[in-house]
């Protein structure tokens, strides 16, 4: 190969490997599919004070595709004390422009733009502006703008995350009409081994292994999967086809497994006894996955999302080829075993998983064709990922902000106010809404300007009591200390709180964009006075 061609090939290889090197750590968390989704995402940030800037900084470092900052304010001297994305040279300049330039320096592969306009004005006069984005991060908005923006984003199918820091308090709230998650990454999940419902190839392999082998070394290297499938078969033959269900039966089954041991140092049999609960697990898909399959959205149409098309295929698979089960994940855990047995088991599980993917792919293509869409519009890697995580699917639906504000759960509010652990979080939730009412009435936030603190405290208390009455909590009161502190905050954004709230917000954005992990389902409240973080579902 000529030297020039070699050099060109090397440059191309380096260019392709650069993102993997740059994002190596996070690729281990959300994988290449998650990173690809992040790199395609277009983010809009409303207000680039410290809270918004910190949230966006985390996404820029993570490799988000592009962002647009909307902020009509200028950098002031006070901003230098709480926003690390501006400096002395920025004073008097456009805040959106300054923050945009700083963030662009952190990752030049991210496309960055800014608009010098007040976000509240933009929400009112140009609602169609937001439809171009994947997700909007709205920071430091007052209640009226939150309600309007939520309506706009839902109509345009744009994901929305609200974030606000206020003195030593803050909140984050996700608002999406519907969010489907393929890889929910649960903390604890049962291995997908189908020990309680083995398929023919696994049964055939198990039958080739003799548990009564005379060689003690071979006996102690039989994988626990084989032991349990054999023991389950033996049990069902003497119990009318039923697996153990009562406590006594489960104990009897474990004793049966233990009786096959020929020495006390057989780790494989100890593993089998410990893993016996996998045999007792109910057959078939979980109630949560069944609920998703029964959802009205699982009846596909030309407007169905890729997720619901694949759910429709899953539903068909479970009823037919799956014999009541979801597609097999295909991996097996570490276990005491001979190398030969372990590799053979791996091949059997992988072959079954691959066969299930092929069946699912065929069903997905047929459904797409039936609803008038391109049969290849859902990629094979996406279908493969769906099959691998078919037992971990989640669907989140969020209440409209307007509904929560106008008719929250009165029972939940009263319960939280009376609960010592949650009263602080609920107090801040009420006060963060009360300060917006205060602002609407007095054209300033409580404690925002020097002088008149006592009057502001009194007015805020009256406003908070009025709000509680409107929420249906007549007679409920908030602690005076909390009202006093809220007034002392003066609507300031402390950098340490803003960075924390911004971090939480960016974490939720990544969950939403990558469709991995489960986003928060309520309003997250940070209470910096008591060092507490709590979730309120109202």
mmCIF file of C-alpha atoms in Angstrom, residues 14-365:
data_model
loop_
_atom_site.group_PDB
_atom_site.id
_atom_site.type_symbol
_atom_site.label_atom_id
_atom_site.label_comp_id
_atom_site.label_asym_id
_atom_site.label_seq_id
_atom_site.Cartn_x
_atom_site.Cartn_y
_atom_site.Cartn_z
ATOM 1 C CA UNK A 14 -7.913 7.447 14.603
ATOM 2 C CA UNK A 15 -10.947 9.610 13.791
ATOM 3 C CA UNK A 16 -13.266 6.633 14.308
ATOM 4 C CA UNK A 17 -11.631 5.606 17.608
ATOM 5 C CA UNK A 18 -11.516 9.167 19.046
ATOM 6 C CA UNK A 19 -15.110 9.208 20.414
ATOM 7 C CA UNK A 20 -14.580 5.806 22.044
ATOM 8 C CA UNK A 21 -11.429 7.063 23.740
ATOM 9 C CA UNK A 22 -12.973 10.385 24.748
ATOM 10 C CA UNK A 23 -16.155 8.844 26.188
ATOM 11 C CA UNK A 24 -14.634 5.572 27.395
ATOM 12 C CA UNK A 25 -15.948 5.733 30.981
ATOM 13 C CA UNK A 26 -19.530 6.577 30.148
ATOM 14 C CA UNK A 27 -19.643 4.022 27.319
ATOM 15 C CA UNK A 28 -19.229 1.406 30.033
ATOM 16 C CA UNK A 29 -22.420 2.681 31.669
ATOM 17 C CA UNK A 30 -24.830 3.300 28.797
ATOM 18 C CA UNK A 31 -23.018 1.599 25.895
ATOM 19 C CA UNK A 32 -22.698 2.603 22.257
ATOM 20 C CA UNK A 33 -26.468 2.810 21.662
ATOM 21 C CA UNK A 34 -26.836 5.214 24.588
ATOM 22 C CA UNK A 35 -23.899 7.339 23.442
ATOM 23 C CA UNK A 36 -25.255 7.445 19.889
ATOM 24 C CA UNK A 37 -28.606 8.706 21.223
ATOM 25 C CA UNK A 38 -26.806 11.372 23.241
ATOM 26 C CA UNK A 39 -24.782 12.500 20.218
ATOM 27 C CA UNK A 40 -27.984 12.860 18.160
ATOM 28 C CA UNK A 41 -29.774 14.874 20.849
ATOM 29 C CA UNK A 42 -30.488 18.576 20.466
ATOM 30 C CA UNK A 43 -30.883 20.380 23.804
ATOM 31 C CA UNK A 44 -32.411 23.784 24.525
ATOM 32 C CA UNK A 45 -31.477 25.522 27.782
ATOM 33 C CA UNK A 46 -33.685 28.302 29.103
ATOM 34 C CA UNK A 47 -31.736 30.710 31.366
ATOM 35 C CA UNK A 48 -28.010 30.149 31.720
ATOM 36 C CA UNK A 49 -27.521 31.177 35.323
ATOM 37 C CA UNK A 50 -25.460 28.835 37.508
ATOM 38 C CA UNK A 51 -28.168 26.125 37.640
ATOM 39 C CA UNK A 52 -28.649 25.977 33.874
ATOM 40 C CA UNK A 53 -24.947 26.360 33.085
ATOM 41 C CA UNK A 54 -23.982 23.507 35.412
ATOM 42 C CA UNK A 55 -26.643 21.218 33.948
ATOM 43 C CA UNK A 56 -25.554 21.960 30.385
ATOM 44 C CA UNK A 57 -21.844 21.657 31.222
ATOM 45 C CA UNK A 58 -22.367 18.013 32.265
ATOM 46 C CA UNK A 59 -24.133 17.246 28.983
ATOM 47 C CA UNK A 60 -21.508 18.996 26.865
ATOM 48 C CA UNK A 61 -18.766 16.974 28.551
ATOM 49 C CA UNK A 62 -20.855 13.859 27.913
ATOM 50 C CA UNK A 63 -20.973 14.562 24.171
ATOM 51 C CA UNK A 64 -24.500 15.797 23.511
ATOM 52 C CA UNK A 65 -25.027 16.541 19.804
ATOM 53 C CA UNK A 66 -25.969 20.216 19.989
ATOM 54 C CA UNK A 67 -27.364 22.831 22.328
ATOM 55 C CA UNK A 68 -29.033 26.224 22.117
ATOM 56 C CA UNK A 69 -28.998 28.667 25.032
ATOM 57 C CA UNK A 70 -31.877 31.122 25.388
ATOM 58 C CA UNK A 71 -31.201 34.003 27.789
ATOM 59 C CA UNK A 72 -31.744 37.732 27.280
ATOM 60 C CA UNK A 73 -29.748 39.010 30.279
ATOM 61 C CA UNK A 74 -26.284 40.566 30.473
ATOM 62 C CA UNK A 75 -23.463 39.363 32.709
ATOM 63 C CA UNK A 76 -23.319 41.382 35.943
ATOM 64 C CA UNK A 77 -20.636 41.618 38.631
ATOM 65 C CA UNK A 78 -22.741 39.399 40.913
ATOM 66 C CA UNK A 79 -22.644 36.586 38.343
ATOM 67 C CA UNK A 80 -18.892 36.206 38.818
ATOM 68 C CA UNK A 81 -19.485 34.863 42.329
ATOM 69 C CA UNK A 82 -21.796 31.999 41.401
ATOM 70 C CA UNK A 83 -21.292 31.128 37.727
ATOM 71 C CA UNK A 84 -17.957 29.633 36.695
ATOM 72 C CA UNK A 85 -18.896 29.913 32.995
ATOM 73 C CA UNK A 86 -18.369 33.702 32.968
ATOM 74 C CA UNK A 87 -15.407 35.906 33.919
ATOM 75 C CA UNK A 88 -14.549 39.586 34.345
ATOM 76 C CA UNK A 89 -14.231 40.078 30.590
ATOM 77 C CA UNK A 90 -17.861 38.945 30.236
ATOM 78 C CA UNK A 91 -19.332 41.728 32.406
ATOM 79 C CA UNK A 92 -21.811 43.744 30.369
ATOM 80 C CA UNK A 93 -21.781 41.151 27.590
ATOM 81 C CA UNK A 94 -24.582 38.789 26.603
ATOM 82 C CA UNK A 95 -24.774 36.013 29.196
ATOM 83 C CA UNK A 96 -26.001 33.495 26.584
ATOM 84 C CA UNK A 97 -23.054 34.320 24.304
ATOM 85 C CA UNK A 98 -20.466 34.144 27.117
ATOM 86 C CA UNK A 99 -21.683 30.823 28.536
ATOM 87 C CA UNK A 100 -22.048 29.372 25.024
ATOM 88 C CA UNK A 101 -18.426 30.238 24.181
ATOM 89 C CA UNK A 102 -17.143 28.758 27.444
ATOM 90 C CA UNK A 103 -19.057 25.493 27.007
ATOM 91 C CA UNK A 104 -17.925 25.199 23.388
ATOM 92 C CA UNK A 105 -14.321 25.207 24.636
ATOM 93 C CA UNK A 106 -15.039 22.181 26.849
ATOM 94 C CA UNK A 107 -15.988 20.010 23.869
ATOM 95 C CA UNK A 108 -15.527 21.343 20.349
ATOM 96 C CA UNK A 109 -17.391 18.384 18.796
ATOM 97 C CA UNK A 110 -20.662 19.741 20.234
ATOM 98 C CA UNK A 111 -22.571 22.266 18.083
ATOM 99 C CA UNK A 112 -23.420 25.379 20.083
ATOM 100 C CA UNK A 113 -25.747 28.310 19.422
ATOM 101 C CA UNK A 114 -27.375 30.993 21.523
ATOM 102 C CA UNK A 115 -30.341 33.356 21.328
ATOM 103 C CA UNK A 116 -30.409 36.633 23.233
ATOM 104 C CA UNK A 117 -34.023 36.658 24.302
ATOM 105 C CA UNK A 118 -35.999 36.425 27.501
ATOM 106 C CA UNK A 119 -37.295 32.809 27.781
ATOM 107 C CA UNK A 120 -40.665 33.958 29.193
ATOM 108 C CA UNK A 121 -41.183 36.197 26.157
ATOM 109 C CA UNK A 122 -40.170 33.406 23.768
ATOM 110 C CA UNK A 123 -42.643 30.982 25.415
ATOM 111 C CA UNK A 124 -45.438 33.524 24.907
ATOM 112 C CA UNK A 125 -44.716 34.721 21.383
ATOM 113 C CA UNK A 126 -43.085 31.764 19.588
ATOM 114 C CA UNK A 127 -44.212 28.385 20.998
ATOM 115 C CA UNK A 128 -43.239 26.570 17.760
ATOM 116 C CA UNK A 129 -39.582 27.375 18.450
ATOM 117 C CA UNK A 130 -39.307 24.441 20.878
ATOM 118 C CA UNK A 131 -40.447 21.733 18.445
ATOM 119 C CA UNK A 132 -36.962 21.529 16.860
ATOM 120 C CA UNK A 133 -35.350 20.115 20.016
ATOM 121 C CA UNK A 134 -35.077 16.648 21.533
ATOM 122 C CA UNK A 135 -35.338 18.038 25.046
ATOM 123 C CA UNK A 136 -35.727 21.373 26.825
ATOM 124 C CA UNK A 137 -34.082 22.157 30.169
ATOM 125 C CA UNK A 138 -36.058 25.006 31.725
ATOM 126 C CA UNK A 139 -34.321 26.611 34.688
ATOM 127 C CA UNK A 140 -35.450 29.338 37.073
ATOM 128 C CA UNK A 141 -38.903 29.707 35.482
ATOM 129 C CA UNK A 142 -41.867 30.991 37.457
ATOM 130 C CA UNK A 143 -45.051 28.939 37.726
ATOM 131 C CA UNK A 144 -46.986 30.623 34.913
ATOM 132 C CA UNK A 145 -44.189 30.015 32.377
ATOM 133 C CA UNK A 146 -43.747 26.422 33.577
ATOM 134 C CA UNK A 147 -47.408 25.654 32.879
ATOM 135 C CA UNK A 148 -47.294 27.226 29.402
ATOM 136 C CA UNK A 149 -44.033 25.547 28.418
ATOM 137 C CA UNK A 150 -45.260 22.162 29.609
ATOM 138 C CA UNK A 151 -48.303 22.444 27.331
ATOM 139 C CA UNK A 152 -46.120 23.488 24.374
ATOM 140 C CA UNK A 153 -43.585 20.653 24.806
ATOM 141 C CA UNK A 154 -46.234 17.962 25.252
ATOM 142 C CA UNK A 155 -47.994 19.076 22.098
ATOM 143 C CA UNK A 156 -44.702 18.951 20.182
ATOM 144 C CA UNK A 157 -43.598 15.648 21.787
ATOM 145 C CA UNK A 158 -40.494 17.315 23.188
ATOM 146 C CA UNK A 159 -39.126 16.075 26.513
ATOM 147 C CA UNK A 160 -38.938 18.656 29.295
ATOM 148 C CA UNK A 161 -36.942 18.910 32.528
ATOM 149 C CA UNK A 162 -37.548 21.749 34.990
ATOM 150 C CA UNK A 163 -34.820 22.751 37.440
ATOM 151 C CA UNK A 164 -34.610 25.551 39.941
ATOM 152 C CA UNK A 165 -32.280 26.486 42.768
ATOM 153 C CA UNK A 166 -33.419 29.024 45.329
ATOM 154 C CA UNK A 167 -31.044 29.767 48.187
ATOM 155 C CA UNK A 168 -30.464 26.491 50.024
ATOM 156 C CA UNK A 169 -33.412 24.786 48.325
ATOM 157 C CA UNK A 170 -34.189 23.561 44.852
ATOM 158 C CA UNK A 171 -36.257 21.216 42.749
ATOM 159 C CA UNK A 172 -36.100 19.094 39.595
ATOM 160 C CA UNK A 173 -39.126 17.750 37.766
ATOM 161 C CA UNK A 174 -39.429 15.681 34.591
ATOM 162 C CA UNK A 175 -42.463 16.308 32.394
ATOM 163 C CA UNK A 176 -43.083 13.982 29.465
ATOM 164 C CA UNK A 177 -46.358 12.662 28.104
ATOM 165 C CA UNK A 178 -44.905 9.154 27.902
ATOM 166 C CA UNK A 179 -41.401 7.776 28.263
ATOM 167 C CA UNK A 180 -40.572 4.190 27.301
ATOM 168 C CA UNK A 181 -37.404 2.539 28.569
ATOM 169 C CA UNK A 182 -35.824 -0.518 26.993
ATOM 170 C CA UNK A 183 -32.846 -0.874 29.326
ATOM 171 C CA UNK A 184 -34.059 0.158 32.779
ATOM 172 C CA UNK A 185 -30.903 -1.255 34.449
ATOM 173 C CA UNK A 186 -32.551 -2.442 37.693
ATOM 174 C CA UNK A 187 -30.261 -2.769 40.724
ATOM 175 C CA UNK A 188 -31.344 -6.354 41.367
ATOM 176 C CA UNK A 189 -32.680 -8.735 38.767
ATOM 177 C CA UNK A 190 -33.086 -12.502 38.520
ATOM 178 C CA UNK A 191 -30.776 -14.220 36.004
ATOM 179 C CA UNK A 192 -32.615 -15.189 32.840
ATOM 180 C CA UNK A 193 -31.819 -18.929 32.950
ATOM 181 C CA UNK A 194 -35.308 -20.444 32.442
ATOM 182 C CA UNK A 195 -34.550 -23.212 34.958
ATOM 183 C CA UNK A 196 -38.291 -23.491 35.606
ATOM 184 C CA UNK A 197 -39.131 -23.736 31.904
ATOM 185 C CA UNK A 198 -36.150 -25.204 29.971
ATOM 186 C CA UNK A 199 -36.316 -25.382 26.182
ATOM 187 C CA UNK A 200 -35.548 -28.589 24.188
ATOM 188 C CA UNK A 201 -31.858 -27.843 23.465
ATOM 189 C CA UNK A 202 -31.112 -27.160 27.142
ATOM 190 C CA UNK A 203 -32.990 -30.322 28.166
ATOM 191 C CA UNK A 204 -31.030 -32.374 25.622
ATOM 192 C CA UNK A 205 -27.704 -31.057 26.939
ATOM 193 C CA UNK A 206 -28.714 -31.731 30.547
ATOM 194 C CA UNK A 207 -29.641 -35.304 29.678
ATOM 195 C CA UNK A 208 -26.063 -35.968 28.467
ATOM 196 C CA UNK A 209 -24.680 -35.356 31.962
ATOM 197 C CA UNK A 210 -24.917 -38.012 34.687
ATOM 198 C CA UNK A 211 -25.269 -36.701 38.263
ATOM 199 C CA UNK A 212 -24.203 -40.159 39.534
ATOM 200 C CA UNK A 213 -20.832 -40.030 37.816
ATOM 201 C CA UNK A 214 -18.281 -41.942 39.895
ATOM 202 C CA UNK A 215 -15.361 -39.559 39.307
ATOM 203 C CA UNK A 216 -15.433 -37.114 42.288
ATOM 204 C CA UNK A 217 -13.662 -34.362 40.277
ATOM 205 C CA UNK A 218 -16.261 -34.567 37.499
ATOM 206 C CA UNK A 219 -19.066 -34.677 40.075
ATOM 207 C CA UNK A 220 -17.989 -31.416 41.704
ATOM 208 C CA UNK A 221 -17.718 -29.665 38.317
ATOM 209 C CA UNK A 222 -21.261 -30.198 37.075
ATOM 210 C CA UNK A 223 -22.770 -26.681 36.645
ATOM 211 C CA UNK A 224 -25.608 -25.828 39.016
ATOM 212 C CA UNK A 225 -27.830 -25.095 35.988
ATOM 213 C CA UNK A 226 -27.611 -28.774 35.027
ATOM 214 C CA UNK A 227 -28.179 -29.930 38.608
ATOM 215 C CA UNK A 228 -31.292 -27.811 39.062
ATOM 216 C CA UNK A 229 -32.852 -28.648 35.690
ATOM 217 C CA UNK A 230 -32.373 -32.368 36.445
ATOM 218 C CA UNK A 231 -33.727 -32.040 39.983
ATOM 219 C CA UNK A 232 -36.712 -29.973 38.785
ATOM 220 C CA UNK A 233 -37.495 -32.661 36.196
ATOM 221 C CA UNK A 234 -37.248 -35.372 38.825
ATOM 222 C CA UNK A 235 -39.509 -33.385 41.155
ATOM 223 C CA UNK A 236 -42.226 -32.625 38.569
ATOM 224 C CA UNK A 237 -42.390 -36.299 37.509
ATOM 225 C CA UNK A 238 -43.340 -37.263 41.067
ATOM 226 C CA UNK A 239 -45.561 -34.213 41.742
ATOM 227 C CA UNK A 240 -48.017 -34.249 38.823
ATOM 228 C CA UNK A 241 -45.953 -31.797 36.761
ATOM 229 C CA UNK A 242 -45.858 -29.088 39.457
ATOM 230 C CA UNK A 243 -42.753 -27.325 40.785
ATOM 231 C CA UNK A 244 -42.320 -26.661 44.538
ATOM 232 C CA UNK A 245 -44.617 -23.872 45.766
ATOM 233 C CA UNK A 246 -45.080 -24.138 49.543
ATOM 234 C CA UNK A 247 -42.364 -23.512 52.118
ATOM 235 C CA UNK A 248 -42.299 -27.218 53.007
ATOM 236 C CA UNK A 249 -41.986 -28.243 49.351
ATOM 237 C CA UNK A 250 -39.167 -25.768 48.739
ATOM 238 C CA UNK A 251 -37.285 -27.122 51.748
ATOM 239 C CA UNK A 252 -37.883 -30.662 50.537
ATOM 240 C CA UNK A 253 -36.547 -29.733 47.088
ATOM 241 C CA UNK A 254 -33.365 -28.252 48.577
ATOM 242 C CA UNK A 255 -32.910 -31.386 50.681
ATOM 243 C CA UNK A 256 -33.286 -33.450 47.491
ATOM 244 C CA UNK A 257 -30.486 -31.442 45.850
ATOM 245 C CA UNK A 258 -28.328 -31.775 48.978
ATOM 246 C CA UNK A 259 -28.822 -35.557 48.980
ATOM 247 C CA UNK A 260 -26.959 -35.774 45.658
ATOM 248 C CA UNK A 261 -23.741 -34.450 47.217
ATOM 249 C CA UNK A 262 -20.996 -37.033 47.724
ATOM 250 C CA UNK A 263 -18.686 -34.765 49.752
ATOM 251 C CA UNK A 264 -18.998 -31.591 51.836
ATOM 252 C CA UNK A 265 -16.647 -29.495 49.646
ATOM 253 C CA UNK A 266 -18.776 -29.531 46.481
ATOM 254 C CA UNK A 267 -19.251 -25.823 45.726
ATOM 255 C CA UNK A 268 -21.400 -26.561 42.681
ATOM 256 C CA UNK A 269 -24.060 -28.228 44.833
ATOM 257 C CA UNK A 270 -23.903 -25.410 47.386
ATOM 258 C CA UNK A 271 -24.497 -22.985 44.496
ATOM 259 C CA UNK A 272 -27.423 -25.129 43.332
ATOM 260 C CA UNK A 273 -29.026 -25.009 46.797
ATOM 261 C CA UNK A 274 -28.531 -21.220 46.976
ATOM 262 C CA UNK A 275 -29.953 -20.782 43.463
ATOM 263 C CA UNK A 276 -32.899 -23.142 44.016
ATOM 264 C CA UNK A 277 -35.249 -20.133 44.302
ATOM 265 C CA UNK A 278 -34.775 -19.629 40.536
ATOM 266 C CA UNK A 279 -36.625 -22.901 40.015
ATOM 267 C CA UNK A 280 -39.466 -21.736 42.284
ATOM 268 C CA UNK A 281 -39.950 -18.447 40.393
ATOM 269 C CA UNK A 282 -43.279 -18.240 38.542
ATOM 270 C CA UNK A 283 -43.131 -19.170 34.871
ATOM 271 C CA UNK A 284 -43.895 -16.637 32.174
ATOM 272 C CA UNK A 285 -43.513 -12.873 32.001
ATOM 273 C CA UNK A 286 -43.900 -10.613 35.035
ATOM 274 C CA UNK A 287 -47.133 -8.761 35.803
ATOM 275 C CA UNK A 288 -45.399 -5.487 34.902
ATOM 276 C CA UNK A 289 -44.428 -6.730 31.418
ATOM 277 C CA UNK A 290 -47.888 -8.243 31.000
ATOM 278 C CA UNK A 291 -49.374 -4.830 31.808
ATOM 279 C CA UNK A 292 -47.194 -3.222 29.111
ATOM 280 C CA UNK A 293 -48.282 -5.901 26.600
ATOM 281 C CA UNK A 294 -51.928 -5.246 27.494
ATOM 282 C CA UNK A 295 -51.571 -1.467 27.081
ATOM 283 C CA UNK A 296 -53.780 0.070 24.394
ATOM 284 C CA UNK A 297 -50.613 1.389 22.713
ATOM 285 C CA UNK A 298 -49.539 -2.227 22.061
ATOM 286 C CA UNK A 299 -52.102 -2.296 19.248
ATOM 287 C CA UNK A 300 -49.826 -0.772 16.576
ATOM 288 C CA UNK A 301 -50.783 1.868 14.023
ATOM 289 C CA UNK A 302 -48.828 3.969 11.526
ATOM 290 C CA UNK A 303 -48.242 6.529 14.315
ATOM 291 C CA UNK A 304 -46.875 4.007 16.831
ATOM 292 C CA UNK A 305 -43.377 4.572 18.194
ATOM 293 C CA UNK A 306 -40.678 1.960 17.574
ATOM 294 C CA UNK A 307 -41.027 0.875 21.196
ATOM 295 C CA UNK A 308 -44.731 0.002 20.866
ATOM 296 C CA UNK A 309 -44.170 -1.772 17.545
ATOM 297 C CA UNK A 310 -41.600 -3.987 19.302
ATOM 298 C CA UNK A 311 -43.979 -4.501 22.244
ATOM 299 C CA UNK A 312 -46.616 -5.701 19.766
ATOM 300 C CA UNK A 313 -44.043 -8.167 18.384
ATOM 301 C CA UNK A 314 -43.151 -9.241 21.935
ATOM 302 C CA UNK A 315 -46.808 -9.911 22.680
ATOM 303 C CA UNK A 316 -47.022 -12.199 19.631
ATOM 304 C CA UNK A 317 -43.722 -13.900 20.536
ATOM 305 C CA UNK A 318 -44.837 -14.689 24.102
ATOM 306 C CA UNK A 319 -48.075 -16.239 22.848
ATOM 307 C CA UNK A 320 -46.313 -18.330 20.184
ATOM 308 C CA UNK A 321 -42.595 -19.183 19.959
ATOM 309 C CA UNK A 322 -41.830 -18.002 23.496
ATOM 310 C CA UNK A 323 -44.104 -20.543 25.179
ATOM 311 C CA UNK A 324 -45.212 -17.841 27.607
ATOM 312 C CA UNK A 325 -41.689 -16.421 28.064
ATOM 313 C CA UNK A 326 -39.945 -13.296 26.780
ATOM 314 C CA UNK A 327 -36.916 -13.625 24.434
ATOM 315 C CA UNK A 328 -33.904 -15.045 26.252
ATOM 316 C CA UNK A 329 -31.192 -12.619 27.327
ATOM 317 C CA UNK A 330 -28.472 -15.119 26.421
ATOM 318 C CA UNK A 331 -25.866 -14.637 29.156
ATOM 319 C CA UNK A 332 -25.102 -16.921 32.086
ATOM 320 C CA UNK A 333 -23.488 -16.007 35.433
ATOM 321 C CA UNK A 334 -20.173 -17.368 36.737
ATOM 322 C CA UNK A 335 -20.508 -20.776 38.370
ATOM 323 C CA UNK A 336 -18.409 -23.725 39.457
ATOM 324 C CA UNK A 337 -18.045 -25.872 36.353
ATOM 325 C CA UNK A 338 -15.630 -27.633 34.076
ATOM 326 C CA UNK A 339 -14.535 -25.413 31.184
ATOM 327 C CA UNK A 340 -16.148 -27.757 28.671
ATOM 328 C CA UNK A 341 -19.549 -27.762 30.388
ATOM 329 C CA UNK A 342 -19.505 -23.989 30.891
ATOM 330 C CA UNK A 343 -18.627 -23.222 27.253
ATOM 331 C CA UNK A 344 -21.297 -25.643 26.016
ATOM 332 C CA UNK A 345 -23.875 -23.995 28.288
ATOM 333 C CA UNK A 346 -22.834 -20.555 27.027
ATOM 334 C CA UNK A 347 -23.281 -21.686 23.416
ATOM 335 C CA UNK A 348 -26.744 -23.128 24.148
ATOM 336 C CA UNK A 349 -27.953 -19.922 25.838
ATOM 337 C CA UNK A 350 -26.429 -17.686 23.146
ATOM 338 C CA UNK A 351 -27.930 -19.807 20.337
ATOM 339 C CA UNK A 352 -31.381 -19.592 21.916
ATOM 340 C CA UNK A 353 -31.046 -15.807 22.379
ATOM 341 C CA UNK A 354 -29.957 -15.370 18.734
ATOM 342 C CA UNK A 355 -32.835 -17.533 17.508
ATOM 343 C CA UNK A 356 -35.287 -15.463 19.571
ATOM 344 C CA UNK A 357 -33.889 -12.240 18.053
ATOM 345 C CA UNK A 358 -34.410 -13.614 14.536
ATOM 346 C CA UNK A 359 -38.029 -14.539 15.338
ATOM 347 C CA UNK A 360 -38.646 -11.120 16.910
ATOM 348 C CA UNK A 361 -37.010 -9.363 13.957
ATOM 349 C CA UNK A 362 -39.318 -11.198 11.555
ATOM 350 C CA UNK A 363 -42.375 -10.286 13.622
ATOM 351 C CA UNK A 364 -41.288 -6.618 13.858
ATOM 352 C CA UNK A 365 -40.787 -6.446 10.063
#
